[in-house]
Short mmCIF file of C-alpha atoms in Angstrom, two decimals:
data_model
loop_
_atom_site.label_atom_id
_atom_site.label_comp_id
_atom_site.label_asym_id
_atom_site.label_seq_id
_atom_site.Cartn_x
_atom_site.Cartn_y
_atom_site.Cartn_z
CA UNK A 503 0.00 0.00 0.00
CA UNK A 504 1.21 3.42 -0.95
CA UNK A 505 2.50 5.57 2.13
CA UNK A 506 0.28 8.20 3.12
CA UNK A 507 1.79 10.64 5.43
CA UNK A 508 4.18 11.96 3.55
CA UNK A 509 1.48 13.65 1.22
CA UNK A 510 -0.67 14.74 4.26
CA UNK A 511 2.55 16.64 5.71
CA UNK A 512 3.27 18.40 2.68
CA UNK A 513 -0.68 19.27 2.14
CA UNK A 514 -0.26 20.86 5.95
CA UNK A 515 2.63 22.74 5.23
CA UNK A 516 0.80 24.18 2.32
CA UNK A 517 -2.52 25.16 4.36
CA UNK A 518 -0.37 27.17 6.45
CA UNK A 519 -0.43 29.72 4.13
CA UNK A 520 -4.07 29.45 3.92
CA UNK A 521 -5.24 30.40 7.85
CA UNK A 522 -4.77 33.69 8.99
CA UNK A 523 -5.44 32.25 12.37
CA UNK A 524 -4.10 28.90 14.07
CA UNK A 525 -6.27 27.86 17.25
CA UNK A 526 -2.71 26.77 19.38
CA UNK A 527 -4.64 25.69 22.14
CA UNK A 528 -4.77 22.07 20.72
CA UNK A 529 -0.94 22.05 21.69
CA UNK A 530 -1.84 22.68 25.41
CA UNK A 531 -2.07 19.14 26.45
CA UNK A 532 1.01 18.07 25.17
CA UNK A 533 2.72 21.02 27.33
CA UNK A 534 1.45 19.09 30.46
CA UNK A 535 2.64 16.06 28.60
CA UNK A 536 6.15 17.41 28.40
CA UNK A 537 5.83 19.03 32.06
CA UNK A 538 4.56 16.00 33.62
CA UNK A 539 7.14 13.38 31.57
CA UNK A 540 9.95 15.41 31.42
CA UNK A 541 10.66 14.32 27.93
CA UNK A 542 13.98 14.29 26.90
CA UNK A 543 13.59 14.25 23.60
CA UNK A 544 14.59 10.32 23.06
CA UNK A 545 12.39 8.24 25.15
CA UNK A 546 10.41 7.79 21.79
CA UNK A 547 8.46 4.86 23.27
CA UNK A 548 6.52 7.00 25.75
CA UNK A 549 6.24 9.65 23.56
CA UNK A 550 4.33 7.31 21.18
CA UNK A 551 2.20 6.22 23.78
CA UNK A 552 1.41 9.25 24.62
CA UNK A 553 0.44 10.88 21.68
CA UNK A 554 -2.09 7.79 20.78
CA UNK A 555 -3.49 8.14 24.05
CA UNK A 556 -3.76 11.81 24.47
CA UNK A 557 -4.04 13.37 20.87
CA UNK A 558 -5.35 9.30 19.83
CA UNK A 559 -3.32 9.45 16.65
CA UNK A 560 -1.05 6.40 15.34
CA UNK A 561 1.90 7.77 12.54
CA UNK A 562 1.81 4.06 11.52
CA UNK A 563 -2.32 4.47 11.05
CA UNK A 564 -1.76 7.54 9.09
CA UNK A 565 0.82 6.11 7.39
CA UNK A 566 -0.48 3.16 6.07
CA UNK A 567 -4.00 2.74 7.27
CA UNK A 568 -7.65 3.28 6.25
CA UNK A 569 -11.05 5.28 7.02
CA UNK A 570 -8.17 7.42 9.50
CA UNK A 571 -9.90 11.11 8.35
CA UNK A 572 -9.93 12.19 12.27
CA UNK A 573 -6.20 11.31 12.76
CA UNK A 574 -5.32 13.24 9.65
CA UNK A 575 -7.38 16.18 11.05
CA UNK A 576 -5.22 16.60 14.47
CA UNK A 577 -2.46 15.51 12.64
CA UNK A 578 -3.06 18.62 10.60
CA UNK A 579 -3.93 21.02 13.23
CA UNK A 580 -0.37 19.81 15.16
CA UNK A 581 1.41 20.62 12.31
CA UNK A 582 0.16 24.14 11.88
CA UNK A 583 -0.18 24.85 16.00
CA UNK A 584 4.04 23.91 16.08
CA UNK A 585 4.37 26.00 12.60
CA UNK A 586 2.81 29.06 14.52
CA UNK A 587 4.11 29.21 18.23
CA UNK A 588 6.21 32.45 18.89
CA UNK A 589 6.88 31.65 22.44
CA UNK A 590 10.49 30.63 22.40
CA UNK A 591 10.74 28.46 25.78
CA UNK A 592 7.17 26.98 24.63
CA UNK A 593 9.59 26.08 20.85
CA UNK A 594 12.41 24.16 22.82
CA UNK A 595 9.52 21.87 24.39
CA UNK A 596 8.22 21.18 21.30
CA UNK A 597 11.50 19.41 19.80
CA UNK A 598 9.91 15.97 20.85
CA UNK A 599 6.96 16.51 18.79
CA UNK A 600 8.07 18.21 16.03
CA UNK A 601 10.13 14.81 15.76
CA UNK A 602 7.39 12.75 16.22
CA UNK A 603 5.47 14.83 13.61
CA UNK A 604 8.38 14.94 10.92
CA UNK A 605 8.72 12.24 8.31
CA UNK A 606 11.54 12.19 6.18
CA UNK A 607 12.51 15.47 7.43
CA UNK A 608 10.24 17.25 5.59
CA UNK A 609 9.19 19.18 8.46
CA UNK A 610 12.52 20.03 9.74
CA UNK A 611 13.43 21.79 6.30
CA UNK A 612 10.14 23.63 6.38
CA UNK A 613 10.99 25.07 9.94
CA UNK A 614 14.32 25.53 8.98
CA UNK A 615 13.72 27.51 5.75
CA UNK A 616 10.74 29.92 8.03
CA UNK A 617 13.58 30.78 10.53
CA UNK A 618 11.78 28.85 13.19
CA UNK A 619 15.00 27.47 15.05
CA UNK A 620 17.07 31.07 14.86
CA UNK A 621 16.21 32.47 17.84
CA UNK A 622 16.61 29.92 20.39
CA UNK A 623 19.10 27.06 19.11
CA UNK A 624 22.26 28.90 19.62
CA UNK A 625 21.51 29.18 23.33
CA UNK A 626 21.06 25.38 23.57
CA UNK A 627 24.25 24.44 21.48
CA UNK A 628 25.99 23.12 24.03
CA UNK A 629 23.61 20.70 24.93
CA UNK A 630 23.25 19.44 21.28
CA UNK A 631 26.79 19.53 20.68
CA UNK A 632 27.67 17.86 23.78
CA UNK A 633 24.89 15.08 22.81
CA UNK A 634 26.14 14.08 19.58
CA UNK A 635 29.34 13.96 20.86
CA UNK A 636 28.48 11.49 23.63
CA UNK A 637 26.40 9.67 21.30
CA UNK A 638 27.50 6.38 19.77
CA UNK A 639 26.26 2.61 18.51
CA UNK A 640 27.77 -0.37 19.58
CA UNK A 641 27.12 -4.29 17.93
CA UNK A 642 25.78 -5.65 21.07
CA UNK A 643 26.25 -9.33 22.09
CA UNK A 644 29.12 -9.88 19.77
CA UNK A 645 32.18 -9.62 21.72
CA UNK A 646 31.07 -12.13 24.53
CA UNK A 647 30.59 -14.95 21.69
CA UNK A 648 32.86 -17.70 22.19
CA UNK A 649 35.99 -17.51 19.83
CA UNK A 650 34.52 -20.42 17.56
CA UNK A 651 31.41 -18.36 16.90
CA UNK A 652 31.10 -17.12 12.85
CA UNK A 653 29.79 -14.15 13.99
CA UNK A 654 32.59 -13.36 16.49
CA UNK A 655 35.02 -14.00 13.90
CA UNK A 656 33.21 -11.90 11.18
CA UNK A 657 33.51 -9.13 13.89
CA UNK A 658 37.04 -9.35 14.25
CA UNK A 659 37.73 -8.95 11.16
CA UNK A 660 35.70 -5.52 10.93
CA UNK A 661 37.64 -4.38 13.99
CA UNK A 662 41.09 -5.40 12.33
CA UNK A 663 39.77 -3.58 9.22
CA UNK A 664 38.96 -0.08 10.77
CA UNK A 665 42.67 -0.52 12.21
CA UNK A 666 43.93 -1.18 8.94
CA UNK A 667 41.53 1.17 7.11
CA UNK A 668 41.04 -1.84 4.75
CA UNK A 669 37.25 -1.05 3.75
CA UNK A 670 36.26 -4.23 1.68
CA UNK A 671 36.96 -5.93 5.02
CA UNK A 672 35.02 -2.89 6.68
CA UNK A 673 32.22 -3.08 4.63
CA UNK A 674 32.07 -7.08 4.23
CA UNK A 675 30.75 -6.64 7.99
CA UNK A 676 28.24 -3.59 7.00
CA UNK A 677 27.06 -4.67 4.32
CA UNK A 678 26.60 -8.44 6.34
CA UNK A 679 24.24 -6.59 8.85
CA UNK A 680 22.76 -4.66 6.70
CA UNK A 681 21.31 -7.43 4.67
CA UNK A 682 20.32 -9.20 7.90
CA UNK A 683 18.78 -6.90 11.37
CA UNK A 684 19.66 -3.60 9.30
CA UNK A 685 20.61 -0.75 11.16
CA UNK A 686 18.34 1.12 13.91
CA UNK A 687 18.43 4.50 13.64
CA UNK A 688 18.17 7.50 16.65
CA UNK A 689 15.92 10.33 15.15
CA UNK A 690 16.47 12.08 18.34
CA UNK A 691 20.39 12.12 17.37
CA UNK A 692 19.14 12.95 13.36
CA UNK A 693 17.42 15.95 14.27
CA UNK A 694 20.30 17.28 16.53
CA UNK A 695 22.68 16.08 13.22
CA UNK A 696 20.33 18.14 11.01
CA UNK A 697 20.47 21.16 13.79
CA UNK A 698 24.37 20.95 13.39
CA UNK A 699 24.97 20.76 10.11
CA UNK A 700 22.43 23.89 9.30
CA UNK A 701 24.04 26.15 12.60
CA UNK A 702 26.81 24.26 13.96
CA UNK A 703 28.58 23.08 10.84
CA UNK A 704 32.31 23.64 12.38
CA UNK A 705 31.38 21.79 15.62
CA UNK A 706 29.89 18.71 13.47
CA UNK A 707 33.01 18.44 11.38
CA UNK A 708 35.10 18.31 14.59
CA UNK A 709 33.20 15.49 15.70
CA UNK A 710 32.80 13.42 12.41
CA UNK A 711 36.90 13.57 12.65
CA UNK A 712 37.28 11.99 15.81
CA UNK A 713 34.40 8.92 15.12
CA UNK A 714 36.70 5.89 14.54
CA UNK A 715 34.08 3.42 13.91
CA UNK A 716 32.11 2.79 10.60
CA UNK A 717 28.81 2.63 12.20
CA UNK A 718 28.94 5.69 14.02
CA UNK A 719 29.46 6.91 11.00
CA UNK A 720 26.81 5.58 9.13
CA UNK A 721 24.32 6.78 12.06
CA UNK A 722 25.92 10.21 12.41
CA UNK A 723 25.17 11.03 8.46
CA UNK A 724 22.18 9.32 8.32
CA UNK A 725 20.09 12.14 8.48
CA UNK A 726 22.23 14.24 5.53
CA UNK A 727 21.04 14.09 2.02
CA UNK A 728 23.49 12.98 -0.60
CA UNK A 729 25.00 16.64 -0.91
CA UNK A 730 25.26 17.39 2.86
CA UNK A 731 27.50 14.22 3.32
CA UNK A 732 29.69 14.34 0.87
CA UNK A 733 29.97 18.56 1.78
CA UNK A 734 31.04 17.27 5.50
CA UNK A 735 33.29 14.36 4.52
CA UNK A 736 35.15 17.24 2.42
CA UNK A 737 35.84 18.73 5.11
CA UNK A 738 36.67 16.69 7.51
CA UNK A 739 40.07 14.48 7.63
CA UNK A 740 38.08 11.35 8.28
CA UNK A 741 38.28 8.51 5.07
CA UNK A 742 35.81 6.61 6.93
CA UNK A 743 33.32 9.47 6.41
CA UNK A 744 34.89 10.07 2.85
CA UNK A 745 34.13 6.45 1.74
CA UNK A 746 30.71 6.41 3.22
CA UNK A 747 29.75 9.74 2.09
CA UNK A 748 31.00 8.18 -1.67
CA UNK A 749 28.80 4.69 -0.96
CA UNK A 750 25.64 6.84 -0.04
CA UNK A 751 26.15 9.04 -2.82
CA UNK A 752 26.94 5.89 -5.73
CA UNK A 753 26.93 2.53 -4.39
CA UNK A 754 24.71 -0.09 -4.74
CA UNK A 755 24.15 -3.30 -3.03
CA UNK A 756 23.34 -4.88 -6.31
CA UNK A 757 23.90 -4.48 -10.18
CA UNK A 758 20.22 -3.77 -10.39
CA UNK A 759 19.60 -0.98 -9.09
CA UNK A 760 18.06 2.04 -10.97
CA UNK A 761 19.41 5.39 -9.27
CA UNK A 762 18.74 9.40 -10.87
CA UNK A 763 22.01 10.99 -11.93
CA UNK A 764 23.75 13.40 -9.27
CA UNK A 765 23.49 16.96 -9.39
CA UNK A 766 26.39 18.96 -10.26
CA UNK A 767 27.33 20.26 -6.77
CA UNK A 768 27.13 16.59 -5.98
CA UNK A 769 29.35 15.12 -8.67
CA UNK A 770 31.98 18.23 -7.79
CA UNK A 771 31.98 17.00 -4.52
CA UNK A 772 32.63 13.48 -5.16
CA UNK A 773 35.64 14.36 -7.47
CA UNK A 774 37.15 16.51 -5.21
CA UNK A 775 36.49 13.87 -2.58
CA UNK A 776 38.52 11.50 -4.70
CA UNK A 777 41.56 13.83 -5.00
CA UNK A 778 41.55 14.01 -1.46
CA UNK A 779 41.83 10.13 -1.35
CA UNK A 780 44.41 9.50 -4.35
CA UNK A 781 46.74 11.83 -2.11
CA UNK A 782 47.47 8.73 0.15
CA UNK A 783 48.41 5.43 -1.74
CA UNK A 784 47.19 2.84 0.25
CA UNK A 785 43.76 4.85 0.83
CA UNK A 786 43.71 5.15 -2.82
CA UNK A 787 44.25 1.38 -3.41
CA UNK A 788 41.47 0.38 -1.43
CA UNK A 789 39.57 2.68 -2.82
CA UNK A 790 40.03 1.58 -5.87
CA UNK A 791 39.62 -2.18 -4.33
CA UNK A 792 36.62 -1.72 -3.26
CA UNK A 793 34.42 0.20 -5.78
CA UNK A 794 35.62 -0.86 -8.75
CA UNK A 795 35.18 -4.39 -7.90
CA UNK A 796 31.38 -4.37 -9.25
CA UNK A 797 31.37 -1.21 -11.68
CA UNK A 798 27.82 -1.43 -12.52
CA UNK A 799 27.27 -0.81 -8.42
CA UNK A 800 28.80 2.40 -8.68
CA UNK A 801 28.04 4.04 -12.70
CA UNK A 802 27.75 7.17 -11.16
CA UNK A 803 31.08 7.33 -9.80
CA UNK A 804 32.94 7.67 -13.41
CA UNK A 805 32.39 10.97 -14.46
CA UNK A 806 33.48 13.03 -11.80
CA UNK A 807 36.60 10.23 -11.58
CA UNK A 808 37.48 11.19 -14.37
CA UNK A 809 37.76 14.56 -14.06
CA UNK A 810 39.74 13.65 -10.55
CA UNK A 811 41.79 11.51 -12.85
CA UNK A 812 43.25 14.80 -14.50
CA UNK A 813 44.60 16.49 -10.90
CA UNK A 814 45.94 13.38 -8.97
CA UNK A 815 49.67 11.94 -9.30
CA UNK A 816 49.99 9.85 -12.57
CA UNK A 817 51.36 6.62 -10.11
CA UNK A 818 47.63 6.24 -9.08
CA UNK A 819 46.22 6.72 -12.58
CA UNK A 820 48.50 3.18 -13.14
CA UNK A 821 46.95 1.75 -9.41
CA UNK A 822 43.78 2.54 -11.56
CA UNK A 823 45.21 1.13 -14.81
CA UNK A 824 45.95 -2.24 -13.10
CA UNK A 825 43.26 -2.33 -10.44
CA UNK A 826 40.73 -2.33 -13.85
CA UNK A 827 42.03 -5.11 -16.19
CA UNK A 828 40.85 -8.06 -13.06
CA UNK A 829 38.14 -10.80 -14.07
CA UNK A 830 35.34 -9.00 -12.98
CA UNK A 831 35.28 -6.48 -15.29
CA UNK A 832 35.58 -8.58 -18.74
CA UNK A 833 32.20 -8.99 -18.79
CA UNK A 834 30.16 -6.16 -21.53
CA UNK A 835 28.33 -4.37 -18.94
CA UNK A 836 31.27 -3.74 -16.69
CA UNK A 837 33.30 -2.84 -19.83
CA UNK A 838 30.64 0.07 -20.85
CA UNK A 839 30.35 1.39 -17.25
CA UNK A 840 34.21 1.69 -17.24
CA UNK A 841 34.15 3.38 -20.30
CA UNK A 842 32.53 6.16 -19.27
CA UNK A 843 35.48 6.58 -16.88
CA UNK A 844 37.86 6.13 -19.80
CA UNK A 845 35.97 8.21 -22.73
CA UNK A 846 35.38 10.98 -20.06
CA UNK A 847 39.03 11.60 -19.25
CA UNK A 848 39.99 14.68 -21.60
CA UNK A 849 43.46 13.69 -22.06
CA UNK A 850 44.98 12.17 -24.83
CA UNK A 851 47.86 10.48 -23.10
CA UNK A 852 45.85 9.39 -20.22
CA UNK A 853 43.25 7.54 -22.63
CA UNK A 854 46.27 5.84 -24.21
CA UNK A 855 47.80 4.20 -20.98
#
């Protein structure tokens, strides 16, 4: 069934600039909510409760189910109540909600773009700062598996491959959960990502530098479209956060996968990104290891390669050279996706080697 909630936010956002007045009184019971709870913003689980209970809305109802015209109505009237409170103390109590409410963070850019966070976030940095900072995921129950256990050793190997920065062994691991459980996401910590990158930007690239582990990567970007991640692993000195930002942006889990192209600022990025990787050799090896291994996985990689191609050191254009001519690419569809690399690359003497 198609989901639903997406087009009911976007049709609220849109009546807003319909009503001349907003009746804000329907946001008085969650104030005693928040009083009475003392939500922190996380404890999503009561918050859920909560809302059925008091405002009896389900986001899983409204996203998915039927005959749900009431929901939609106070769904509605939430969404333009938040939109229109002035009161700043009354706007940092309604962070929980205006999570709950958000889907696909739809909301946040509408608040975002209306000024709605300017005149209260900066006094609250430290407290989102600090939060992100402290935040982190860990694989639970792995590490107390007997030695003999597949999974321990598949773990190991991940550990021994963020000490080695050897990302096919990195991502063998990812990519193994990822299939499997998937990953669980914190929007408490998205929002507070999103906050950071629009206000906080320096702070955020100080602490995607010091995350040494590829899922606190993943769950720190998570949030960030396409763009925004590969703008913060520019700037910050992490390659785990430069090869993530590049899988996000290119990758595919399969050679079947339909994606649209990139947008210029995006494919800019992503060559620049790759400069910044060809100017350490083993970095640029595994790079070249690991996403050239299944071209048609990455298509939209090639053109701005190739345009990296022409400012890096001509000893990696050979790593390239020799990393291309393995098995997996003699087969016709590889050979045409590399060929955009190759036909792409204006230089004569470059296209020869």
């Amino acid at each position: 069934m198609e989901e639903q909630l997406t087009p009911l936010l976007i049709n609220s956002l849109e009546k807003n600039q319909n009503y001349k007045e907003v009746d804000k009184h329907i946001l008085e019971s969650y104030y005693k909510l928040f009083d009475n709870r003392k939500f922190l913003g996380n404890d999503f689980k009561n918050i859920y409760k909560d809302m059925k209970n008091t405002y009896n809305i389900d986001l899983q109802s409204l996203r998915y189910g039927y005959h749900n015209q009431d929901e939609q109505i106070i769904y509605q009237y939430l969404i333009l109540a938040v939109i229109n409170e002035n009161d700043t103390k009354k706007k940092m109590k309604l962070i929980p909600l205006i999570i709950y409410l958000d889907n696909d963070r739809i909301f946040y850019d509408h608040l975002y773009k209306i000024n709605y966070f300017d005149n209260f976030v900066h006094d609250i940095k430290d407290y989102f700062i600090g939060t992100i900072k402290d935040s982190g995921v860990k694989v639970n129950n792995i590490e107390g598996l007997p030695s003999y256990h597949q999974e321990k050793e598949w773990f190991e190997n991940y550990k021994k491959g963020i000490e080695d920065l050897n990302f096919k062994q990195i991502y063998s691991f990812i990519e193994g959960v990822e299939r499997g459980f998937g990953h669980k996401f914190d929007m408490y910590i998205d929002f507070l990502v999103f906050i950071a990158y629009k206000y906080f930007f320096d702070d955020l690239v100080e602490i995607a530098n010091s995350k040494n582990d590829m899922f606190e990567i993943i769950y720190l970007a998570n949030i960030l479209n396409i763009e925004e991640t590969l703008n913060l692993a520019f700037k910050s000195n992490n390659y785990l956060l430069k090869f993530e930002s590049i899988r996000k942006a290119v990758y595919f889990k399969s050679n079947n996968n339909q994606c649209l192209n990139l947008l210029k600022s995006e494919r800019d990025l992503l060559k620049d990104i790759i400069i910044q990787l060809a100017q350490d050799k083993h970095i640029w090896q595994q790079f070249l290891d690991y996403f050239l291994e299944y071209p048609l996985r990455s298509v939209q990689l090639f053109e701005p390669m190739s345009k990296a191609i022409l400012k890096i050191d001509k000893s990696c254009i050979s790593m390239l050279i020799q990393t291309i001519k393995i098995d997996n690419h003699f087969n016709e569809d590889s050979k045409e996706a590399l060929n955009s690399l190759i036909l792409n690359i204006k230089d004569d003497e470059i296209q020869k080697e």
